[in-house]
Amino acid sequence: MKNSRFKSLTWAALAAVGLTIFLYGHREDFGLGRNMEITINVMRELSLNYVDSIDTDKLLLGAADGMVRNLDPYTEYIPEKEMSEFEMLTTGKYGGIGSLIRLKGEYVIIAQPYENSPADKAGLKIGDKILAIGEESAKGFTTEQVSARLKGEPNTPVKVKIERLDGTIHEKEIMRERIAIPALSYTGWVNDSIGYIRHDDFTEGCASELQAAIRTLDKTGRLKGLVLDYRNNGGGIMQEAIKIVGLFTPRGTEVVRTKGRNDEKIYKTTSEPAYPDLPLVLLVNSGSASASEIVSGALQDMDRALLVGQRTLGKGLVQSTVPVGYNSMLKLTTAKYYIPSGRCIQEIDYSQSQQGSVREIPDSLIKEYTTRGGRKVYDGGGVMPDIQIKPEYVSRFAMTLYGMGFIEDFGDDYIRRNGYRKIEPRTFRLTEQDFEDFVRFMADKKVPYESETRQTLELIKKAAENDRFKEVQEKIAQLEAVLKDDTQTNLETYRAEITDYLTSDIVLRHAYARGVVENTLDEDSGIRRAAEILADKTEYERILREQDTARK
C-alpha cells in the first residue's frame, strides 16, 4: 500500500516535470526539469530502499528547507501542520479559548488570558496550573500538546481542571470562540491633547482598527496631535499599510511600488483621508520592519509625519504565498518595494546568497533621495528617524531572570500575599519593601549569568598567562578582587531594570497588556520626546520643512 501510494505520487510528479520541461523548453531552460526529476528519484530511492523506515513528510520538509536555505530568511516552505499557526500570524485569528501558556515544572500554566476572551470570561488567571483537559490528565504535557487540545472550532466546549495559586481546585467548561488578537494593544492619552496608540502588527483588518481608535480619541474634541508607536512592529500585510497611509494622505497618493523579476506594481491610496491635517509623530526602532517601514517611510517621504527613535530594520522585500499542494504553502520573496521618494530601504543584499555572499549595502552604494519638500533621505539601511534618541538600556541580567521564570514566579508569590486588589495601572509602582521581598526570594536561586566585564577579564587573564606577562597578571588579580559579579550584587546593580520587569508582571495580572503599556507612558523617553515635538508647532513644522535625516 505504501509503495503504491508513493508510486502514484511519483507518476503525478513526473507528469508535472514533463509539463514543466515542455513549458520551459522554448527558453532552453532544461535545468529546472532535470533537477526536479533528480529530486524525485532521490526521494523515491530513500523511501523504498533506505535501511530504516523513513518518514516521507520529514524527508520532504528537509528537502524543501534545503532548497530555500541559501536564498533569504523570509522564503520558507510551510507544511500543512503549520498552516493554522501561519493563518494566526497573518489574520490574528484562531479558534480557541484565548490565552498564552507556558511550561512550569510538570504542568503547563496560564501565562496571560487575553482580555474579554473565553479564558478571561471563565475566570482563568495568570499562574493557574492546568491539571486536566477533558478527562485527560495534563501532567507532563508540552505547551504544544496543551495548545492543540485547547484550540478547536468556535462554539465547541472544552473542560479544563485548574489549580489556583492558593491551592484550590476548579473545573471550568469554556466555550471556544473565534479569537481575534487585537493589532492595537493600547489607545489613550499622553497628556490632555496628545493621543497615543500602540500598533503591534499588521494583521488583517488592522487599518480599520486604527481608524476606529483615532475616531475614539477625536470624538473628545481635544485631539491636537497623535503618537503612533511602531517600535518592535515586525510588519505583516502590505495592503493594510497602504490603507493606513490613506488615512492621512490624499486619495490617489502613491504609497509603495514593488519590482519583481518580471513585473512592477504601483499601490496608491483609494479613499479620501479621514485625518489629512492631524499632526503625527511615529515611534520606530530596529524592530520596526516590513509594513511598519512602509508606513513610516512613506509618511516621511511625503513630509506628512515626523519619525522619532532609532533606525528601522531595513526589510525592503515583499513575500507572497502560493499553494504547492496538499494544503501546504510556499512563502517566497517575489519583489523589492520602493517608497514614494524612490528609495528601497533593504539593508541586506541577498542577490548572491547562493554563492555564499550575504552583505550589508556598503556606504559607497548608499544613494541620496529627497522627500516631497526637498529634505534629504537615504536608502540601503532602513528608515532613519528625523529625531534620533538612544534606545533604552536593556540589562542582560534582568533578561536572564525573566527568561528563567523568576520574575513570573515572584509575581505568583506577590499575588498569594496581596491578592487581586485594585490598582491604578498608570501610577502603580513597586515599593522598597516589594523589592526587598524579591531579593529574599532570590536568595537561594542560582542564576547562570556572567557579565561582559567578567568574560573579557577572563580572556585577558588567559592571554596574559600564555604570554607570561607577570605584571599584567597581578593587575588582573587586583581587578578580580574589585569586580563583584554575584547574584545579590547584580540584583542591586540592575535594580531599575529588574523593577521594571517586576512592575510589568504585576500590572499585567491586574490590567492586561493595555495596563502594562499605560504604566510606561510617563517614563518612556520616546513617548516623552514625541509629545514635546507635537506640543511645539513651530519646531514640528521646521523639521518637516528643512531637516535632513542622517545618512545611516
Coordinates of C-alpha atoms in Angstrom, one line a residue:
M1 CA 0.0 0.0 0.0
K2 CA 2.8 2.4 1.0
N3 CA 4.7 1.6 -2.3
S4 CA 1.7 2.0 -4.5
R5 CA 0.8 5.3 -2.8
F6 CA 4.3 6.6 -3.3
K7 CA 4.3 5.4 -7.0
S8 CA 1.1 7.3 -7.7
L9 CA 2.6 10.4 -6.2
T10 CA 5.8 9.8 -8.2
W11 CA 4.0 9.5 -11.5
A12 CA 2.0 12.6 -10.8
A13 CA 5.2 14.5 -10.0
L14 CA 6.9 13.1 -13.1
A15 CA 3.9 14.3 -15.2
A16 CA 4.4 17.8 -13.7
V17 CA 8.1 17.5 -14.6
G18 CA 7.2 16.7 -18.2
L19 CA 4.8 19.7 -18.3
T20 CA 7.5 21.9 -16.8
I21 CA 10.1 20.8 -19.4
F22 CA 7.5 21.4 -22.2
L23 CA 6.7 24.9 -20.9
Y24 CA 10.3 26.0 -20.3
G25 CA 11.7 24.1 -23.3
H26 CA 11.3 27.1 -25.7
R27 CA 13.6 29.0 -23.4
E28 CA 16.1 26.2 -23.3
D29 CA 15.7 26.1 -19.5
F30 CA 16.0 22.3 -19.0
G31 CA 17.8 22.7 -15.7
L32 CA 14.6 23.0 -13.7
G33 CA 13.0 19.9 -15.1
R34 CA 16.3 17.9 -14.8
N35 CA 16.7 18.9 -11.1
M36 CA 13.1 18.2 -10.3
E37 CA 13.4 14.7 -11.7
I38 CA 16.6 14.0 -9.7
T39 CA 14.9 15.2 -6.5
I40 CA 12.0 12.8 -7.1
N41 CA 14.3 9.9 -7.8
V42 CA 16.4 10.6 -4.7
M43 CA 13.3 10.7 -2.5
R44 CA 11.9 7.5 -4.1
E45 CA 15.1 5.6 -3.5
L46 CA 15.4 6.8 0.1
S47 CA 11.8 6.0 0.8
L48 CA 11.9 2.5 -0.7
N49 CA 15.4 1.3 0.0
Y50 CA 16.9 3.1 3.0
V51 CA 17.9 0.6 5.7
D52 CA 15.5 2.0 8.2
S53 CA 11.9 3.2 7.9
I54 CA 11.7 6.8 6.8
D55 CA 9.0 9.5 7.5
T56 CA 8.4 10.8 4.0
D57 CA 6.8 14.0 5.3
K58 CA 10.0 14.8 7.2
L59 CA 12.0 13.9 4.1
L60 CA 10.0 16.4 2.1
L61 CA 10.3 19.1 4.8
G62 CA 14.1 18.6 4.8
A63 CA 14.3 18.8 1.0
A64 CA 12.2 22.0 1.0
D65 CA 14.1 23.6 3.7
G66 CA 17.3 22.8 1.9
M67 CA 16.1 24.4 -1.3
V68 CA 15.4 27.7 0.3
R69 CA 18.2 27.7 2.9
N70 CA 20.6 29.7 0.8
L71 CA 18.1 32.3 -0.5
D72 CA 16.9 34.7 2.2
P73 CA 15.5 34.2 5.7
Y74 CA 11.9 35.1 4.6
T75 CA 11.5 32.4 1.9
E76 CA 10.2 29.2 3.5
Y77 CA 8.1 26.1 3.0
I78 CA 5.0 25.9 5.2
P79 CA 3.7 22.3 5.7
E80 CA 0.1 21.6 6.3
K81 CA 0.5 21.1 10.1
E82 CA 1.9 24.7 10.4
M83 CA -0.8 26.3 8.3
S84 CA -3.0 27.1 11.3
E85 CA -0.2 29.0 13.0
F86 CA 0.6 30.8 9.8
E87 CA -3.0 31.8 9.5
M88 CA -3.0 33.2 13.0
L89 CA 0.1 35.2 12.3
T90 CA -1.4 36.8 9.2
T91 CA -5.0 37.2 10.4
G92 CA -4.6 37.4 14.1
K93 CA -7.5 34.9 14.4
Y94 CA -7.9 31.3 15.6
G95 CA -10.4 29.1 17.3
G96 CA -9.7 28.5 21.0
I97 CA -10.0 30.0 24.5
G98 CA -7.7 33.0 24.1
S99 CA -4.7 32.6 26.4
L100 CA -1.0 32.4 26.3
I101 CA 0.5 29.4 28.2
R102 CA 4.0 28.4 29.4
L103 CA 5.6 25.3 30.9
K104 CA 6.4 25.3 34.6
G105 CA 7.7 22.0 36.1
E106 CA 5.5 19.1 35.1
Y107 CA 2.5 21.2 34.1
V108 CA 1.5 24.0 31.7
I109 CA 0.2 27.1 33.3
I110 CA -1.8 30.1 32.1
A111 CA 0.7 32.9 31.2
Q112 CA -1.8 35.5 30.0
P113 CA -5.5 35.3 29.2
Y114 CA -6.5 37.9 26.6
E115 CA -8.9 40.5 27.8
N116 CA -12.6 39.5 27.2
S117 CA -11.5 36.1 25.8
P118 CA -13.3 32.9 26.8
A119 CA -10.5 32.2 29.2
D120 CA -10.9 35.6 30.7
K121 CA -14.7 35.3 31.0
A122 CA -14.2 31.9 32.6
G123 CA -12.1 33.5 35.3
L124 CA -8.7 32.0 34.4
K125 CA -5.8 33.8 35.9
I126 CA -2.1 34.1 35.3
G127 CA -0.4 31.2 37.2
D128 CA -3.3 28.8 37.1
K129 CA -2.0 25.3 36.6
I130 CA -3.7 23.1 34.0
L131 CA -4.3 19.8 35.7
A132 CA -6.5 18.2 33.1
I133 CA -8.2 18.9 29.8
G134 CA -11.5 16.9 29.4
E135 CA -10.9 13.6 31.1
E136 CA -7.2 13.5 30.2
S137 CA -4.5 14.4 32.8
A138 CA -2.3 17.2 31.5
K139 CA 0.7 16.2 33.7
G140 CA 3.8 16.0 31.6
F141 CA 2.1 17.7 28.6
T142 CA 4.2 20.2 26.5
T143 CA 2.8 23.6 25.6
E144 CA 2.2 22.3 22.1
Q145 CA 0.1 19.4 23.4
V146 CA -2.0 21.7 25.6
S147 CA -2.4 24.2 22.9
A148 CA -3.7 21.6 20.4
R149 CA -6.3 20.5 22.9
L150 CA -7.5 23.9 23.9
K151 CA -7.8 25.1 20.3
G152 CA -10.8 23.9 18.2
E153 CA -13.9 25.0 16.3
P154 CA -15.7 28.0 17.7
N155 CA -18.9 27.3 19.7
T156 CA -17.5 23.9 20.9
P157 CA -16.8 23.4 24.7
V158 CA -13.7 22.3 26.4
K159 CA -13.4 21.2 30.0
V160 CA -10.4 22.4 32.0
K161 CA -9.4 21.5 35.5
I162 CA -7.1 24.0 37.1
E163 CA -5.2 24.6 40.4
R164 CA -5.1 28.2 41.6
L165 CA -2.2 29.8 43.3
D166 CA -3.9 29.4 46.6
G167 CA -4.0 25.6 46.0
T168 CA -7.8 25.3 45.4
I169 CA -9.0 23.1 42.5
H170 CA -11.6 24.4 40.0
E171 CA -13.3 22.9 36.9
K172 CA -14.2 25.1 34.1
E173 CA -16.3 24.5 30.9
I174 CA -15.1 27.0 28.4
M175 CA -16.9 27.7 25.1
R176 CA -14.3 28.2 22.4
E177 CA -14.6 31.3 20.2
R178 CA -13.1 32.8 17.1
I179 CA -10.2 34.6 18.8
A180 CA -9.1 37.8 17.2
I181 CA -5.9 39.2 18.7
P182 CA -6.1 43.0 18.5
A183 CA -3.5 44.7 16.4
L184 CA -3.6 47.6 18.8
S185 CA -2.6 47.0 22.4
Y186 CA -3.3 50.4 23.7
T187 CA -5.3 53.6 22.8
G188 CA -5.1 56.5 25.2
W189 CA -3.6 59.9 26.0
V190 CA 0.0 61.0 26.7
N191 CA -1.5 64.3 28.1
D192 CA -4.6 66.4 27.7
S193 CA -4.2 67.0 23.9
I194 CA -1.8 64.3 22.6
G195 CA -3.2 60.9 21.8
Y196 CA -1.1 57.7 21.8
I197 CA -1.7 54.4 20.0
R198 CA 0.5 51.3 20.3
H199 CA 0.3 49.3 17.0
D200 CA 1.8 45.9 17.3
D201 CA 1.4 44.1 14.0
F202 CA -0.2 44.4 10.5
T203 CA -2.8 41.6 10.7
E204 CA -5.9 41.5 8.6
G205 CA -8.2 44.5 9.4
C206 CA -5.7 46.5 11.5
A207 CA -6.3 49.6 9.4
S208 CA -9.9 49.6 10.4
E209 CA -8.9 49.1 14.0
L210 CA -6.6 52.0 13.8
Q211 CA -9.2 54.3 12.3
A212 CA -11.7 53.3 14.9
A213 CA -9.1 54.1 17.7
I214 CA -8.3 57.5 16.3
R215 CA -12.1 58.2 16.0
T216 CA -12.5 57.4 19.7
L217 CA -9.8 59.9 20.6
D218 CA -11.1 62.5 18.1
K219 CA -14.6 62.4 19.5
T220 CA -13.4 64.0 22.7
G221 CA -12.7 67.2 20.8
R222 CA -9.3 67.6 22.4
L223 CA -7.0 65.7 20.0
K224 CA -4.3 68.1 18.8
G225 CA -1.6 65.6 17.8
L226 CA -1.1 61.8 17.7
V227 CA 1.8 59.5 18.5
L228 CA 1.7 56.2 16.6
D229 CA 4.1 53.6 18.2
Y230 CA 5.6 51.2 15.6
R231 CA 8.5 50.1 17.8
N232 CA 9.1 46.3 17.5
N233 CA 6.3 46.0 15.0
G234 CA 7.5 43.3 12.6
G235 CA 5.0 44.1 9.9
G236 CA 2.6 41.9 8.1
I237 CA 0.1 42.6 5.3
M238 CA 1.2 45.3 2.9
Q239 CA -2.3 46.2 1.9
E240 CA -3.1 47.2 5.5
A241 CA -0.1 49.6 5.4
I242 CA -1.4 51.2 2.3
K243 CA -4.8 51.8 3.9
I244 CA -3.2 53.3 7.0
V245 CA -1.2 55.8 4.9
G246 CA -4.5 56.6 3.2
L247 CA -6.0 57.8 6.5
F248 CA -3.6 60.8 6.4
T249 CA -2.8 61.5 2.7
P250 CA -4.9 62.5 -0.4
R251 CA -6.7 59.9 -2.4
G252 CA -4.5 58.6 -5.3
T253 CA -1.3 59.1 -3.4
E254 CA 1.4 56.6 -4.3
V255 CA 2.5 54.7 -1.2
V256 CA 4.7 52.0 -2.5
R257 CA 5.7 50.2 -5.7
T258 CA 7.1 46.7 -6.0
K259 CA 9.5 45.5 -8.6
G260 CA 9.8 41.7 -9.2
R261 CA 11.8 39.8 -11.7
N262 CA 9.2 40.3 -14.5
D263 CA 6.7 43.0 -13.3
E264 CA 6.3 46.3 -11.5
K265 CA 3.2 47.3 -9.5
I266 CA 2.2 50.6 -8.1
Y267 CA 0.0 50.9 -5.0
K268 CA -2.0 54.1 -4.3
T269 CA -4.4 55.2 -1.6
T270 CA -8.0 54.6 -2.7
S271 CA -10.1 56.7 -0.3
E272 CA -10.4 60.2 0.9
P273 CA -8.2 60.8 4.1
A274 CA -10.1 60.8 7.4
Y275 CA -7.3 62.9 9.1
P276 CA -5.5 64.9 6.5
D277 CA -4.2 67.6 8.8
L278 CA -3.7 65.7 12.1
P279 CA 0.0 66.3 13.3
L280 CA 1.7 62.9 13.5
V281 CA 4.8 61.5 15.2
L282 CA 5.7 57.9 14.6
L283 CA 8.0 56.0 17.0
V284 CA 10.3 53.5 15.3
N285 CA 13.3 51.3 16.3
S286 CA 15.4 48.4 15.0
G287 CA 12.4 46.1 15.5
S288 CA 10.2 48.1 13.1
A289 CA 10.1 46.1 9.9
S290 CA 8.3 45.5 6.6
A291 CA 4.8 47.0 6.6
S292 CA 5.7 49.3 9.5
E293 CA 8.6 50.6 7.4
I294 CA 6.3 51.2 4.5
V295 CA 4.0 53.4 6.7
S296 CA 6.8 55.3 8.4
G297 CA 8.9 55.6 5.3
A298 CA 6.0 56.7 3.1
L299 CA 4.8 59.3 5.6
Q300 CA 8.3 60.6 6.0
D301 CA 8.8 60.8 2.2
M302 CA 5.6 62.9 1.9
D303 CA 6.6 65.1 4.8
R304 CA 3.4 64.1 6.5
A305 CA 4.9 62.8 9.8
L306 CA 8.0 63.0 11.9
L307 CA 9.8 59.9 13.0
V308 CA 11.4 59.6 16.4
G309 CA 13.6 56.8 17.7
Q310 CA 16.2 54.6 16.0
R311 CA 16.9 53.3 12.5
T312 CA 14.4 50.7 11.4
L313 CA 15.3 47.1 10.5
G314 CA 15.7 47.6 6.8
K315 CA 13.4 44.9 5.2
G316 CA 12.5 46.1 1.8
L317 CA 11.5 42.7 0.4
V318 CA 7.9 41.5 -0.4
Q319 CA 6.7 38.0 0.2
S320 CA 3.9 36.2 -1.5
T321 CA 2.4 32.8 -0.6
V322 CA 1.5 30.2 -3.2
P323 CA -0.1 26.8 -2.7
V324 CA 2.1 23.9 -3.5
G325 CA -0.3 21.0 -2.9
Y326 CA -1.8 19.0 0.0
N327 CA -2.7 22.2 2.0
S328 CA 0.9 23.4 2.2
M329 CA 2.2 26.7 1.0
L330 CA 5.5 28.3 -0.1
K331 CA 6.2 31.8 1.2
L332 CA 8.7 33.3 -1.1
T333 CA 10.3 36.7 -1.8
T334 CA 8.9 37.9 -5.1
A335 CA 9.9 41.6 -5.2
K336 CA 11.6 44.6 -3.6
Y337 CA 9.5 47.5 -2.6
Y338 CA 10.2 51.2 -3.1
I339 CA 8.6 54.0 -1.1
P340 CA 7.5 57.4 -2.6
S341 CA 10.9 59.0 -2.8
G342 CA 12.1 56.1 -4.9
R343 CA 14.3 54.5 -2.3
C344 CA 14.5 50.9 -1.3
I345 CA 15.4 50.6 2.4
Q346 CA 16.6 46.9 2.2
E347 CA 19.8 46.7 4.3
I348 CA 21.0 43.1 3.4
D349 CA 21.8 42.2 -0.1
Y350 CA 20.8 38.5 -0.7
S351 CA 21.3 38.6 -4.5
Q352 CA 24.5 36.4 -4.2
S353 CA 23.3 34.3 -1.3
Q354 CA 23.6 31.0 -3.3
Q355 CA 27.2 31.8 -3.8
G356 CA 27.7 32.3 -0.1
S357 CA 27.8 36.1 -0.2
V358 CA 25.4 38.0 2.0
R359 CA 26.4 41.5 2.9
E360 CA 25.1 44.9 4.1
I361 CA 24.7 47.6 1.5
P362 CA 28.1 49.3 1.6
D363 CA 28.3 53.0 2.4
S364 CA 29.7 53.7 -1.1
L365 CA 26.4 52.4 -2.7
I366 CA 24.0 54.3 -0.4
K367 CA 22.1 56.8 -2.5
E368 CA 20.6 60.2 -1.6
Y369 CA 16.9 60.9 -2.3
T370 CA 14.6 63.7 -1.4
T371 CA 11.2 64.0 0.3
R372 CA 8.3 65.8 -1.4
G373 CA 9.5 69.0 0.3
G374 CA 13.2 68.5 -0.6
R375 CA 14.6 67.1 2.6
K376 CA 17.5 64.6 2.1
V377 CA 16.8 60.9 2.9
Y378 CA 18.8 57.8 2.1
D379 CA 18.3 54.2 1.0
G380 CA 20.1 50.9 1.8
G381 CA 19.8 50.8 5.6
G382 CA 16.3 51.0 7.0
V383 CA 14.4 54.2 7.6
M384 CA 16.4 56.8 9.6
P385 CA 14.3 58.8 12.0
D386 CA 14.1 62.6 11.8
I387 CA 14.9 62.8 15.5
Q388 CA 17.3 60.1 16.9
I389 CA 17.2 59.1 20.6
K390 CA 19.2 56.5 22.3
P391 CA 17.5 53.1 22.8
E392 CA 16.5 52.2 26.4
Y393 CA 19.2 50.2 28.2
V394 CA 18.4 46.5 28.4
S395 CA 20.1 44.6 31.2
R396 CA 21.1 41.1 30.2
F397 CA 20.9 40.1 33.9
A398 CA 17.3 41.3 34.1
M399 CA 16.5 39.4 30.9
T400 CA 18.1 36.3 32.3
L401 CA 15.9 36.5 35.4
Y402 CA 12.8 36.9 33.1
G403 CA 13.8 34.1 30.8
M404 CA 14.3 31.7 33.7
G405 CA 10.8 32.4 35.0
F406 CA 11.9 34.1 38.3
I407 CA 10.0 37.3 37.5
E408 CA 6.8 35.4 37.0
D409 CA 7.4 33.1 40.0
F410 CA 7.8 36.2 42.2
G411 CA 4.6 37.6 40.6
D412 CA 2.8 34.4 41.7
D413 CA 4.1 34.9 45.2
Y414 CA 3.1 38.5 45.2
I415 CA -0.5 37.6 44.3
R416 CA -0.6 35.0 47.0
R417 CA 0.3 37.6 49.6
N418 CA -1.6 40.6 48.2
G419 CA -4.4 39.2 46.2
Y420 CA -6.0 41.0 43.3
R421 CA -6.5 44.3 45.0
K422 CA -7.5 47.2 42.7
I423 CA -4.5 49.2 41.3
E424 CA -4.2 52.2 39.1
P425 CA -2.1 51.0 36.1
R426 CA -0.6 54.3 35.1
T427 CA 0.7 55.2 38.6
F428 CA 1.4 51.8 40.1
R429 CA 5.0 51.3 41.3
L430 CA 6.7 48.7 43.4
T431 CA 7.6 49.7 47.0
E432 CA 11.0 49.4 48.5
Q433 CA 9.6 46.6 50.6
D434 CA 8.4 44.8 47.5
F435 CA 11.9 44.8 46.0
E436 CA 13.5 43.6 49.3
D437 CA 11.0 40.8 49.2
F438 CA 12.3 39.9 45.7
V439 CA 15.9 40.0 46.9
R440 CA 15.0 37.5 49.7
F441 CA 13.0 35.4 47.1
M442 CA 16.2 35.2 45.0
A443 CA 18.5 34.3 47.9
D444 CA 18.6 30.5 47.2
K445 CA 18.2 30.8 43.4
K446 CA 21.1 30.1 41.0
V447 CA 21.4 32.4 38.1
P448 CA 23.8 31.3 35.3
Y449 CA 25.0 34.8 34.4
E450 CA 28.4 36.3 33.8
S451 CA 28.9 39.9 32.9
E452 CA 30.7 41.0 29.8
T453 CA 33.3 42.6 32.0
R454 CA 33.9 39.2 33.7
Q455 CA 34.0 37.4 30.3
T456 CA 36.5 39.9 28.9
L457 CA 38.7 39.8 32.0
E458 CA 38.9 36.0 31.8
L459 CA 40.1 36.3 28.2
I460 CA 42.7 38.9 29.1
K461 CA 43.8 36.7 32.1
K462 CA 44.3 33.7 29.9
A463 CA 46.2 35.7 27.3
A464 CA 48.4 37.2 30.0
E465 CA 49.2 33.7 31.3
N466 CA 50.1 32.5 27.8
D467 CA 52.3 35.5 27.2
R468 CA 53.8 35.3 30.7
F469 CA 53.1 38.9 31.5
K470 CA 53.5 38.7 35.2
E471 CA 52.8 42.4 36.0
V472 CA 49.6 42.2 33.9
Q473 CA 48.5 39.1 35.8
E474 CA 49.0 40.9 39.1
K475 CA 46.8 43.8 37.9
I476 CA 44.2 41.4 36.7
A477 CA 44.1 39.8 40.2
Q478 CA 43.5 43.3 41.7
L479 CA 40.6 43.8 39.2
E480 CA 39.1 40.4 40.1
A481 CA 39.2 41.4 43.8
V482 CA 37.2 44.6 43.0
L483 CA 34.8 43.0 40.5
K484 CA 31.7 41.6 42.1
D485 CA 29.5 39.6 39.8
D486 CA 27.4 37.5 42.2
T487 CA 23.6 37.4 42.1
Q488 CA 23.0 39.5 45.1
T489 CA 25.3 42.3 43.8
N490 CA 23.7 42.2 40.4
L491 CA 20.2 42.5 41.9
E492 CA 21.3 45.9 43.2
T493 CA 23.3 46.9 40.2
Y494 CA 20.4 46.3 37.8
R495 CA 17.7 47.2 40.3
A496 CA 16.0 49.7 38.0
E497 CA 15.6 47.2 35.1
I498 CA 14.5 44.4 37.4
T499 CA 11.9 46.7 39.0
D500 CA 10.5 47.4 35.5
Y501 CA 10.1 43.7 34.8
L502 CA 8.5 43.0 38.2
T503 CA 6.1 46.0 37.8
S504 CA 5.0 44.9 34.3
D505 CA 4.3 41.4 35.5
I506 CA 2.2 42.6 38.4
V507 CA 0.3 45.2 36.3
L508 CA -0.3 42.5 33.6
R509 CA -2.2 40.4 36.2
H510 CA -4.5 43.2 37.1
A511 CA -4.9 45.2 33.9
Y512 CA -3.9 43.0 31.0
A513 CA -1.5 44.1 28.2
R514 CA -3.1 47.6 27.9
G515 CA -2.3 48.2 31.6
V516 CA 1.4 47.4 31.0
V517 CA 1.6 49.9 28.2
E518 CA -0.2 52.6 30.3
N519 CA 2.2 52.0 33.1
T520 CA 5.2 53.0 31.0
L521 CA 3.7 56.2 29.3
D522 CA 5.1 58.7 31.7
E523 CA 8.6 57.3 31.8
D524 CA 9.2 56.3 28.2
S525 CA 11.8 58.6 26.7
G526 CA 10.5 58.1 23.1
I527 CA 6.9 58.9 24.0
R528 CA 8.0 62.0 26.0
R529 CA 10.1 63.3 23.1
A530 CA 7.3 62.7 20.7
A531 CA 4.8 64.6 22.9
E532 CA 7.3 67.5 23.2
I533 CA 7.7 67.8 19.4
L534 CA 3.9 67.8 18.9
A535 CA 3.4 70.5 21.5
D536 CA 5.9 72.7 19.8
K537 CA 4.2 73.5 16.5
T538 CA 7.0 75.8 15.2
E539 CA 9.7 73.2 15.7
Y540 CA 7.5 70.4 14.3
E541 CA 6.9 72.4 11.1
R542 CA 10.6 73.4 10.9
I543 CA 11.8 69.8 11.0
L544 CA 9.2 68.8 8.3
R545 CA 10.3 71.7 6.2
E546 CA 14.1 71.6 6.3
Q547 CA 15.8 68.9 8.4
D548 CA 17.6 66.1 6.6
T549 CA 17.9 62.7 8.1
A550 CA 21.3 61.1 9.0
R551 CA 22.9 59.0 6.2
K552 CA 23.0 55.8 8.3

